PDB file of C-alpha atoms in Angstrom:
ATOM      1  CA  MET A1144      38.463  23.390 -85.340  1.00  0.00           C
ATOM      2  CA  PRO A1145      36.708  21.086 -83.239  1.00  0.00           C
ATOM      3  CA  SER A1146      32.852  20.890 -83.813  1.00  0.00           C
ATOM      4  CA  GLY A1147      32.111  21.834 -80.334  1.00  0.00           C
ATOM      5  CA  LYS A1148      34.351  24.798 -79.842  1.00  0.00           C
ATOM      6  CA  LYS A1149      32.963  26.010 -83.298  1.00  0.00           C
ATOM      7  CA  SER A1150      29.355  25.787 -82.002  1.00  0.00           C
ATOM      8  CA  LYS A1151      30.335  27.961 -78.868  1.00  0.00           C
ATOM      9  CA  GLN A1152      31.841  30.818 -80.848  1.00  0.00           C
ATOM     10  CA  MET A1153      28.807  30.926 -83.092  1.00  0.00           C
ATOM     11  CA  ARG A1154      26.243  31.263 -80.289  1.00  0.00           C
ATOM     12  CA  ARG A1155      28.623  33.934 -78.656  1.00  0.00           C
ATOM     13  CA  ALA A1156      28.515  35.972 -82.009  1.00  0.00           C
ATOM     14  CA  ALA A1157      24.737  35.577 -82.271  1.00  0.00           C
ATOM     15  CA  GLN A1158      24.264  36.959 -78.669  1.00  0.00           C
ATOM     16  CA  VAL A1159      26.212  40.038 -79.533  1.00  0.00           C
ATOM     17  CA  ALA A1160      24.398  40.841 -82.863  1.00  0.00           C
ATOM     18  CA  ALA A1161      20.952  40.227 -81.255  1.00  0.00           C
ATOM     19  CA  PRO A1162      19.185  43.628 -80.119  1.00  0.00           C
ATOM     20  CA  PRO A1163      18.505  43.934 -76.472  1.00  0.00           C
ATOM     21  CA  PRO A1164      14.772  42.730 -75.486  1.00  0.00           C
ATOM     22  CA  VAL A1165      12.258  45.467 -75.185  1.00  0.00           C
ATOM     23  CA  ARG A1166      10.796  45.905 -71.899  1.00  0.00           C
ATOM     24  CA  SER A1167       7.462  47.238 -71.202  1.00  0.00           C
ATOM     25  CA  LYS A1168       7.239  50.639 -69.484  1.00  0.00           C
ATOM     26  CA  GLY A1169       3.648  50.352 -68.550  1.00  0.00           C
ATOM     27  CA  ARG A1170       0.322  50.845 -70.510  1.00  0.00           C
ATOM     28  CA  GLY A1171       1.421  54.119 -72.181  1.00  0.00           C
ATOM     29  CA  ALA A1172       4.310  52.385 -73.766  1.00  0.00           C
ATOM     30  CA  ARG A1173       2.430  49.292 -74.847  1.00  0.00           C
ATOM     31  CA  ALA A1174      -0.189  51.699 -76.620  1.00  0.00           C
ATOM     32  CA  GLY A1175       2.569  53.455 -78.439  1.00  0.00           C
ATOM     33  CA  LEU A1176       2.470  56.621 -76.484  1.00  0.00           C
ATOM     34  CA  PRO A1177       5.513  58.411 -75.506  1.00  0.00           C
ATOM     35  CA  THR A1178       6.039  58.098 -71.726  1.00  0.00           C
ATOM     36  CA  GLY A1179       6.267  61.698 -71.125  1.00  0.00           C
ATOM     37  CA  ASN A1180       2.942  62.242 -72.743  1.00  0.00           C
ATOM     38  CA  ARG A1181       0.985  59.472 -71.141  1.00  0.00           C
ATOM     39  CA  LYS A1182      -0.196  61.362 -67.794  1.00  0.00           C
ATOM     40  CA  LEU A1183      -1.143  64.304 -70.145  1.00  0.00           C
ATOM     41  CA  TRP A1184      -3.148  62.007 -72.347  1.00  0.00           C
ATOM     42  CA  LEU A1185      -4.978  60.495 -69.146  1.00  0.00           C
ATOM     43  CA  GLY A1186      -5.499  63.730 -67.659  1.00  0.00           C
ATOM     44  CA  GLY A1187      -7.151  64.919 -70.750  1.00  0.00           C
ATOM     45  CA  ALA A1188      -9.416  61.891 -71.326  1.00  0.00           C
ATOM     46  CA  GLY A1189     -10.562  62.224 -67.611  1.00  0.00           C
ATOM     47  CA  ALA A1190     -11.395  65.822 -68.083  1.00  0.00           C
ATOM     48  CA  VAL A1191     -13.447  64.932 -71.327  1.00  0.00           C
ATOM     49  CA  LEU A1192     -15.328  62.331 -69.255  1.00  0.00           C
ATOM     50  CA  VAL A1193     -16.156  64.730 -66.431  1.00  0.00           C
ATOM     51  CA  VAL A1194     -17.503  67.506 -68.848  1.00  0.00           C
ATOM     52  CA  ALA A1195     -19.342  64.816 -70.460  1.00  0.00           C
ATOM     53  CA  ALA A1196     -21.013  63.556 -67.251  1.00  0.00           C
ATOM     54  CA  ILE A1197     -22.019  67.166 -66.238  1.00  0.00           C
ATOM     55  CA  VAL A1198     -23.476  67.759 -69.627  1.00  0.00           C
ATOM     56  CA  LEU A1199     -25.573  64.588 -69.370  1.00  0.00           C
ATOM     57  CA  ALA A1200     -26.831  65.061 -65.727  1.00  0.00           C
ATOM     58  CA  ILE A1201     -27.884  68.681 -66.744  1.00  0.00           C
ATOM     59  CA  THR A1202     -29.612  67.165 -69.864  1.00  0.00           C
ATOM     60  CA  LEU A1203     -31.529  64.643 -67.899  1.00  0.00           C
ATOM     61  CA  SER A1204     -32.610  66.942 -65.013  1.00  0.00           C
ATOM     62  CA  GLY A1205     -33.855  69.522 -67.374  1.00  0.00           C
ATOM     63  CA  GLY A1206     -31.472  72.167 -66.255  1.00  0.00           C
ATOM     64  CA  SER A1207     -30.397  73.689 -63.014  1.00  0.00           C
ATOM     65  CA  ALA A1208     -32.377  76.093 -60.705  1.00  0.00           C
ATOM     66  CA  ASN A1209     -30.473  78.734 -61.811  1.00  0.00           C
ATOM     67  CA  SER A1210     -31.510  78.451 -65.391  1.00  0.00           C
ATOM     68  CA  LEU A1211     -35.127  78.644 -64.062  1.00  0.00           C
ATOM     69  CA  ARG A1212     -34.710  81.544 -61.970  1.00  0.00           C
ATOM     70  CA  VAL A1213     -37.369  84.267 -62.130  1.00  0.00           C
ATOM     71  CA  ASP A1214     -36.054  87.795 -62.530  1.00  0.00           C
ATOM     72  CA  PHE A1215     -38.706  89.698 -60.562  1.00  0.00           C
ATOM     73  CA  SER A1216     -36.643  92.914 -60.936  1.00  0.00           C
ATOM     74  CA  GLN A1217     -37.277  92.902 -64.957  1.00  0.00           C
ATOM     75  CA  MET A1218     -41.068  91.827 -64.400  1.00  0.00           C
ATOM     76  CA  PRO A1219     -43.667  94.428 -65.066  1.00  0.00           C
ATOM     77  CA  GLY A1220     -47.118  94.379 -63.368  1.00  0.00           C
ATOM     78  CA  LEU A1221     -46.290  92.863 -59.819  1.00  0.00           C
ATOM     79  CA  GLN A1222     -48.737  93.248 -57.129  1.00  0.00           C
ATOM     80  CA  THR A1223     -47.454  95.994 -54.818  1.00  0.00           C
ATOM     81  CA  GLY A1224     -50.165  96.456 -52.361  1.00  0.00           C
ATOM     82  CA  PRO A1225     -50.797  94.543 -49.167  1.00  0.00           C
ATOM     83  CA  PRO A1226     -52.473  91.102 -49.177  1.00  0.00           C
ATOM     84  CA  PRO A1227     -54.687  89.405 -49.859  1.00  0.00           C
ATOM     85  CA  TRP A1228     -53.256  89.235 -53.477  1.00  0.00           C
ATOM     86  CA  ASN A1229     -55.221  88.117 -56.405  1.00  0.00           C
ATOM     87  CA  ASN A1230     -54.021  84.951 -58.506  1.00  0.00           C
ATOM     88  CA  GLY A1231     -52.254  86.960 -61.179  1.00  0.00           C
ATOM     89  CA  VAL A1232     -54.130  85.457 -63.921  1.00  0.00           C
ATOM     90  CA  GLY A1233     -54.363  88.959 -65.698  1.00  0.00           C
ATOM     91  CA  GLU A1234     -50.740  88.942 -66.555  1.00  0.00           C
ATOM     92  CA  LEU A1235     -50.394  85.247 -66.945  1.00  0.00           C
ATOM     93  CA  GLN A1236     -50.667  84.789 -70.878  1.00  0.00           C
ATOM     94  CA  ASP A1237     -47.893  87.536 -71.345  1.00  0.00           C
ATOM     95  CA  ARG A1238     -45.530  86.089 -68.765  1.00  0.00           C
ATOM     96  CA  LEU A1239     -45.029  82.684 -69.613  1.00  0.00           C
ATOM     97  CA  ALA A1240     -41.490  83.156 -71.064  1.00  0.00           C
ATOM     98  CA  GLN A1241     -40.477  85.153 -68.058  1.00  0.00           C
ATOM     99  CA  VAL A1242     -41.477  82.135 -65.804  1.00  0.00           C
ATOM    100  CA  HIS A1243     -40.149  79.470 -67.902  1.00  0.00           C
ATOM    101  CA  LEU A1244     -43.558  77.744 -68.101  1.00  0.00           C
ATOM    102  CA  ASN A1245     -45.754  76.341 -70.874  1.00  0.00           C
ATOM    103  CA  PRO A1246     -49.418  75.477 -71.205  1.00  0.00           C
ATOM    104  CA  LEU A1247     -49.857  71.715 -70.549  1.00  0.00           C
ATOM    105  CA  GLY A1248     -51.253  69.879 -73.740  1.00  0.00           C
ATOM    106  CA  GLY A1249     -53.672  66.970 -73.650  1.00  0.00           C
ATOM    107  CA  GLY A1250     -50.937  64.277 -73.688  1.00  0.00           C
ATOM    108  CA  THR A1251     -49.609  62.028 -70.923  1.00  0.00           C
ATOM    109  CA  THR A1252     -47.577  63.578 -68.061  1.00  0.00           C
ATOM    110  CA  ALA A1253     -44.194  62.323 -66.869  1.00  0.00           C
ATOM    111  CA  PHE A1254     -45.070  63.119 -63.264  1.00  0.00           C
ATOM    112  CA  HIS A1255     -47.832  64.813 -61.058  1.00  0.00           C
ATOM    113  CA  ILE A1256     -46.505  65.989 -57.491  1.00  0.00           C
ATOM    114  CA  HIS A1257     -47.868  68.188 -54.932  1.00  0.00           C
ATOM    115  CA  GLN A1258     -46.627  70.488 -52.252  1.00  0.00           C
ATOM    116  CA  HIS A1259     -48.193  72.789 -49.711  1.00  0.00           C
ATOM    117  CA  LEU A1260     -47.500  76.399 -49.101  1.00  0.00           C
ATOM    118  CA  ASP A1261     -48.229  78.699 -46.239  1.00  0.00           C
ATOM    119  CA  VAL A1262     -47.567  82.330 -46.594  1.00  0.00           C
ATOM    120  CA  PHE A1263     -47.534  84.770 -43.581  1.00  0.00           C
ATOM    121  CA  VAL A1264     -47.078  88.585 -43.367  1.00  0.00           C
ATOM    122  CA  ASN A1265     -46.247  90.100 -39.881  1.00  0.00           C
ATOM    123  CA  GLY A1266     -47.520  86.863 -38.228  1.00  0.00           C
ATOM    124  CA  LYS A1267     -50.794  86.800 -40.231  1.00  0.00           C
ATOM    125  CA  HIS A1268     -51.706  84.076 -42.688  1.00  0.00           C
ATOM    126  CA  VAL A1269     -51.943  85.257 -46.321  1.00  0.00           C
ATOM    127  CA  THR A1270     -54.379  83.078 -48.508  1.00  0.00           C
ATOM    128  CA  VAL A1271     -52.841  81.380 -51.554  1.00  0.00           C
ATOM    129  CA  PRO A1272     -55.608  81.915 -54.099  1.00  0.00           C
ATOM    130  CA  LYS A1273     -56.907  79.375 -56.218  1.00  0.00           C
ATOM    131  CA  LEU A1274     -56.439  79.177 -60.027  1.00  0.00           C
ATOM    132  CA  ILE A1275     -52.743  80.536 -60.060  1.00  0.00           C
ATOM    133  CA  GLY A1276     -51.427  79.173 -63.397  1.00  0.00           C
ATOM    134  CA  ILE A1277     -54.775  78.544 -64.980  1.00  0.00           C
ATOM    135  CA  TYR A1278     -55.894  80.963 -67.547  1.00  0.00           C
ATOM    136  CA  ASP A1279     -59.491  81.724 -68.004  1.00  0.00           C
ATOM    137  CA  GLY A1280     -60.128  78.096 -68.467  1.00  0.00           C
ATOM    138  CA  SER A1281     -58.385  77.886 -71.613  1.00  0.00           C
ATOM    139  CA  PHE A1282     -54.859  76.438 -70.589  1.00  0.00           C
ATOM    140  CA  VAL A1283     -53.152  75.325 -67.444  1.00  0.00           C
ATOM    141  CA  THR A1284     -49.362  75.714 -66.809  1.00  0.00           C
ATOM    142  CA  GLU A1285     -46.931  72.957 -65.326  1.00  0.00           C
ATOM    143  CA  ILE A1286     -47.357  74.757 -61.869  1.00  0.00           C
ATOM    144  CA  HIS A1287     -50.850  75.746 -60.701  1.00  0.00           C
ATOM    145  CA  THR A1288     -53.512  75.674 -57.959  1.00  0.00           C
ATOM    146  CA  HIS A1289     -57.059  74.482 -58.012  1.00  0.00           C
ATOM    147  CA  THR A1290     -58.141  75.689 -54.595  1.00  0.00           C
ATOM    148  CA  SER A1291     -57.307  78.292 -52.034  1.00  0.00           C
ATOM    149  CA  ASP A1292     -55.906  75.762 -49.483  1.00  0.00           C
ATOM    150  CA  GLY A1293     -52.275  76.390 -50.469  1.00  0.00           C
ATOM    151  CA  VAL A1294     -51.878  72.996 -52.443  1.00  0.00           C
ATOM    152  CA  ILE A1295     -49.502  73.455 -55.384  1.00  0.00           C
ATOM    153  CA  HIS A1296     -49.857  71.062 -58.343  1.00  0.00           C
ATOM    154  CA  VAL A1297     -46.764  70.468 -60.298  1.00  0.00           C
ATOM    155  CA  GLU A1298     -47.619  68.330 -63.645  1.00  0.00           C
ATOM    156  CA  SER A1299     -44.891  67.960 -66.831  1.00  0.00           C
ATOM    157  CA  PRO A1300     -44.933  66.032 -69.835  1.00  0.00           C
ATOM    158  CA  THR A1301     -41.130  65.904 -69.342  1.00  0.00           C
ATOM    159  CA  ASN A1302     -38.898  64.974 -66.348  1.00  0.00           C
ATOM    160  CA  ARG A1303     -37.543  68.290 -65.277  1.00  0.00           C
ATOM    161  CA  ASP A1304     -37.261  70.685 -62.232  1.00  0.00           C
ATOM    162  CA  TYR A1305     -39.398  73.238 -61.222  1.00  0.00           C
ATOM    163  CA  THR A1306     -38.948  76.100 -58.668  1.00  0.00           C
ATOM    164  CA  LEU A1307     -40.903  77.975 -56.206  1.00  0.00           C
ATOM    165  CA  GLY A1308     -40.289  81.137 -57.796  1.00  0.00           C
ATOM    166  CA  GLN A1309     -41.990  80.194 -60.867  1.00  0.00           C
ATOM    167  CA  LEU A1310     -45.187  79.845 -58.966  1.00  0.00           C
ATOM    168  CA  PHE A1311     -44.763  83.248 -57.397  1.00  0.00           C
ATOM    169  CA  GLY A1312     -43.869  84.737 -60.802  1.00  0.00           C
ATOM    170  CA  GLU A1313     -46.952  83.670 -62.260  1.00  0.00           C
ATOM    171  CA  TRP A1314     -48.916  84.489 -59.316  1.00  0.00           C
ATOM    172  CA  SER A1315     -47.453  88.177 -59.617  1.00  0.00           C
ATOM    173  CA  VAL A1316     -45.807  88.321 -56.127  1.00  0.00           C
ATOM    174  CA  ARG A1317     -42.245  89.140 -55.980  1.00  0.00           C
ATOM    175  CA  LEU A1318     -40.206  86.524 -54.110  1.00  0.00           C
ATOM    176  CA  THR A1319     -36.537  87.002 -53.633  1.00  0.00           C
ATOM    177  CA  ALA A1320     -33.777  86.566 -50.816  1.00  0.00           C
ATOM    178  CA  SER A1321     -35.053  89.481 -49.191  1.00  0.00           C
ATOM    179  CA  CYS A1322     -38.387  90.278 -50.304  1.00  0.00           C
ATOM    180  CA  LEU A1323     -42.029  89.062 -50.232  1.00  0.00           C
ATOM    181  CA  GLY A1324     -44.130  91.303 -52.365  1.00  0.00           C
ATOM    182  CA  ARG A1325     -43.772  94.947 -50.913  1.00  0.00           C
ATOM    183  CA  TYR A1326     -42.349  93.530 -47.867  1.00  0.00           C
ATOM    184  CA  CYS A1327     -38.408  93.575 -47.809  1.00  0.00           C
ATOM    185  CA  GLY A1328     -35.658  93.294 -45.236  1.00  0.00           C
ATOM    186  CA  ASP A1329     -37.095  90.489 -42.846  1.00  0.00           C
ATOM    187  CA  LEU A1330     -37.694  87.611 -44.723  1.00  0.00           C
ATOM    188  CA  HIS A1331     -37.718  83.986 -43.241  1.00  0.00           C
ATOM    189  CA  TRP A1332     -38.525  80.628 -44.891  1.00  0.00           C
ATOM    190  CA  TRP A1333     -38.879  77.090 -43.870  1.00  0.00           C
ATOM    191  CA  VAL A1334     -39.100  73.431 -45.727  1.00  0.00           C
ATOM    192  CA  ASP A1335     -40.604  70.759 -43.646  1.00  0.00           C
ATOM    193  CA  GLY A1336     -40.321  72.835 -40.422  1.00  0.00           C
ATOM    194  CA  LYS A1337     -36.457  73.531 -40.988  1.00  0.00           C
ATOM    195  CA  PRO A1338     -35.129  76.886 -41.401  1.00  0.00           C
ATOM    196  CA  GLN A1339     -33.750  77.781 -44.623  1.00  0.00           C
ATOM    197  CA  THR A1340     -31.185  80.233 -45.943  1.00  0.00           C
ATOM    198  CA  GLY A1341     -30.588  81.782 -49.357  1.00  0.00           C
ATOM    199  CA  ASP A1342     -33.245  82.815 -52.200  1.00  0.00           C
ATOM    200  CA  PRO A1343     -36.566  80.903 -51.579  1.00  0.00           C
ATOM    201  CA  SER A1344     -37.237  81.541 -55.205  1.00  0.00           C
ATOM    202  CA  ASP A1345     -34.568  79.012 -56.252  1.00  0.00           C
ATOM    203  CA  LEU A1346     -36.256  76.072 -54.063  1.00  0.00           C
ATOM    204  CA  VAL A1347     -36.743  73.007 -56.383  1.00  0.00           C
ATOM    205  CA  LEU A1348     -40.231  71.802 -55.694  1.00  0.00           C
ATOM    206  CA  ARG A1349     -40.267  67.998 -54.483  1.00  0.00           C
ATOM    207  CA  PRO A1350     -43.114  65.822 -53.516  1.00  0.00           C
ATOM    208  CA  HIS A1351     -45.174  66.716 -50.343  1.00  0.00           C
ATOM    209  CA  GLN A1352     -42.854  69.652 -49.228  1.00  0.00           C
ATOM    210  CA  GLU A1353     -44.308  71.927 -46.491  1.00  0.00           C
ATOM    211  CA  ILE A1354     -43.089  75.296 -47.649  1.00  0.00           C
ATOM    212  CA  VAL A1355     -43.437  78.329 -45.251  1.00  0.00           C
ATOM    213  CA  VAL A1356     -42.522  81.893 -46.305  1.00  0.00           C
ATOM    214  CA  ALA A1357     -42.821  84.728 -43.676  1.00  0.00           C
ATOM    215  CA  ALA A1358     -42.058  88.498 -44.111  1.00  0.00           C
ATOM    216  CA  GLY A1359     -41.667  90.392 -41.014  1.00  0.00           C
ATOM    217  CA  LYS A1360     -42.707  88.701 -37.787  1.00  0.00           C
ATOM    218  CA  PRO A1361     -42.823  84.948 -37.946  1.00  0.00           C
ATOM    219  CA  PRO A1362     -46.018  83.052 -36.964  1.00  0.00           C
ATOM    220  CA  ALA A1363     -46.075  81.626 -33.351  1.00  0.00           C
ATOM    221  CA  HIS A1364     -46.335  78.160 -34.844  1.00  0.00           C
ATOM    222  CA  ILE A1365     -44.294  77.081 -38.220  1.00  0.00           C
ATOM    223  CA  PRO A1366     -46.171  74.076 -39.940  1.00  0.00           C
ATOM    224  CA  SER A1367     -43.805  71.291 -40.626  1.00  0.00           C
ATOM    225  CA  SER A1368     -46.161  68.975 -42.602  1.00  0.00           C
ATOM    226  CA  HIS A1369     -49.286  68.733 -44.473  1.00  0.00           C
ATOM    227  CA  LYS A1370     -51.920  66.038 -44.582  1.00  0.00           C
ATOM    228  CA  PHE A1371     -52.289  65.259 -48.095  1.00  0.00           C
ATOM    229  CA  PRO A1372     -55.211  63.243 -49.173  1.00  0.00           C
ATOM    230  CA  ALA A1373     -54.454  59.546 -50.113  1.00  0.00           C
ATOM    231  CA  GLY A1374     -53.018  59.173 -53.698  1.00  0.00           C
ATOM    232  CA  GLU A1375     -52.090  62.998 -53.805  1.00  0.00           C
TER     233      GLU A1375
END
């Protein structure tokens, strides 16, 4: 047989014997995953990442407002008379766990912020007393007042959220979506002059908020801001 013809026949035989080339079917195929399971695998991985992100966010923020909610229905010793209300210090030591607060130590604080609170009952201003959250000079909680001007101090050694309900809990004054103290059924509240809905006790305290809570007839003027001293 001529050498040229023999060479062509050998090449044809080699082509028939060789397996077809493997074509990639995407990332799943290249990674060795069955094509039918690739979407399931990607979906599961995405779900794991979402859950991890949520857990991380809650950890960094110190929990949600719901985890800090004060259950006033299970709290004994609330002030049930008309205002003025005292600072609740008589119940404070036994109530720390219920309001999710702790005595401050002598270490450094992660942050120190302030808000201003105005309270009204039937249009009349109610004094927010001094020394809420300060027990007999022996300890101070993360949320407290020094004076009776309505300024709230929030100090913490950890970066976490605190709520308005925690302040009212240590003040021994009930605050819910419909009640302020003994007054229920006609509750209004504002933040920075803007009307709010929902439960005011869930409000997360942020720097320089002007918070107004009113039971019954609202006041003629709703404060929208407070002039904090420089550096406060």
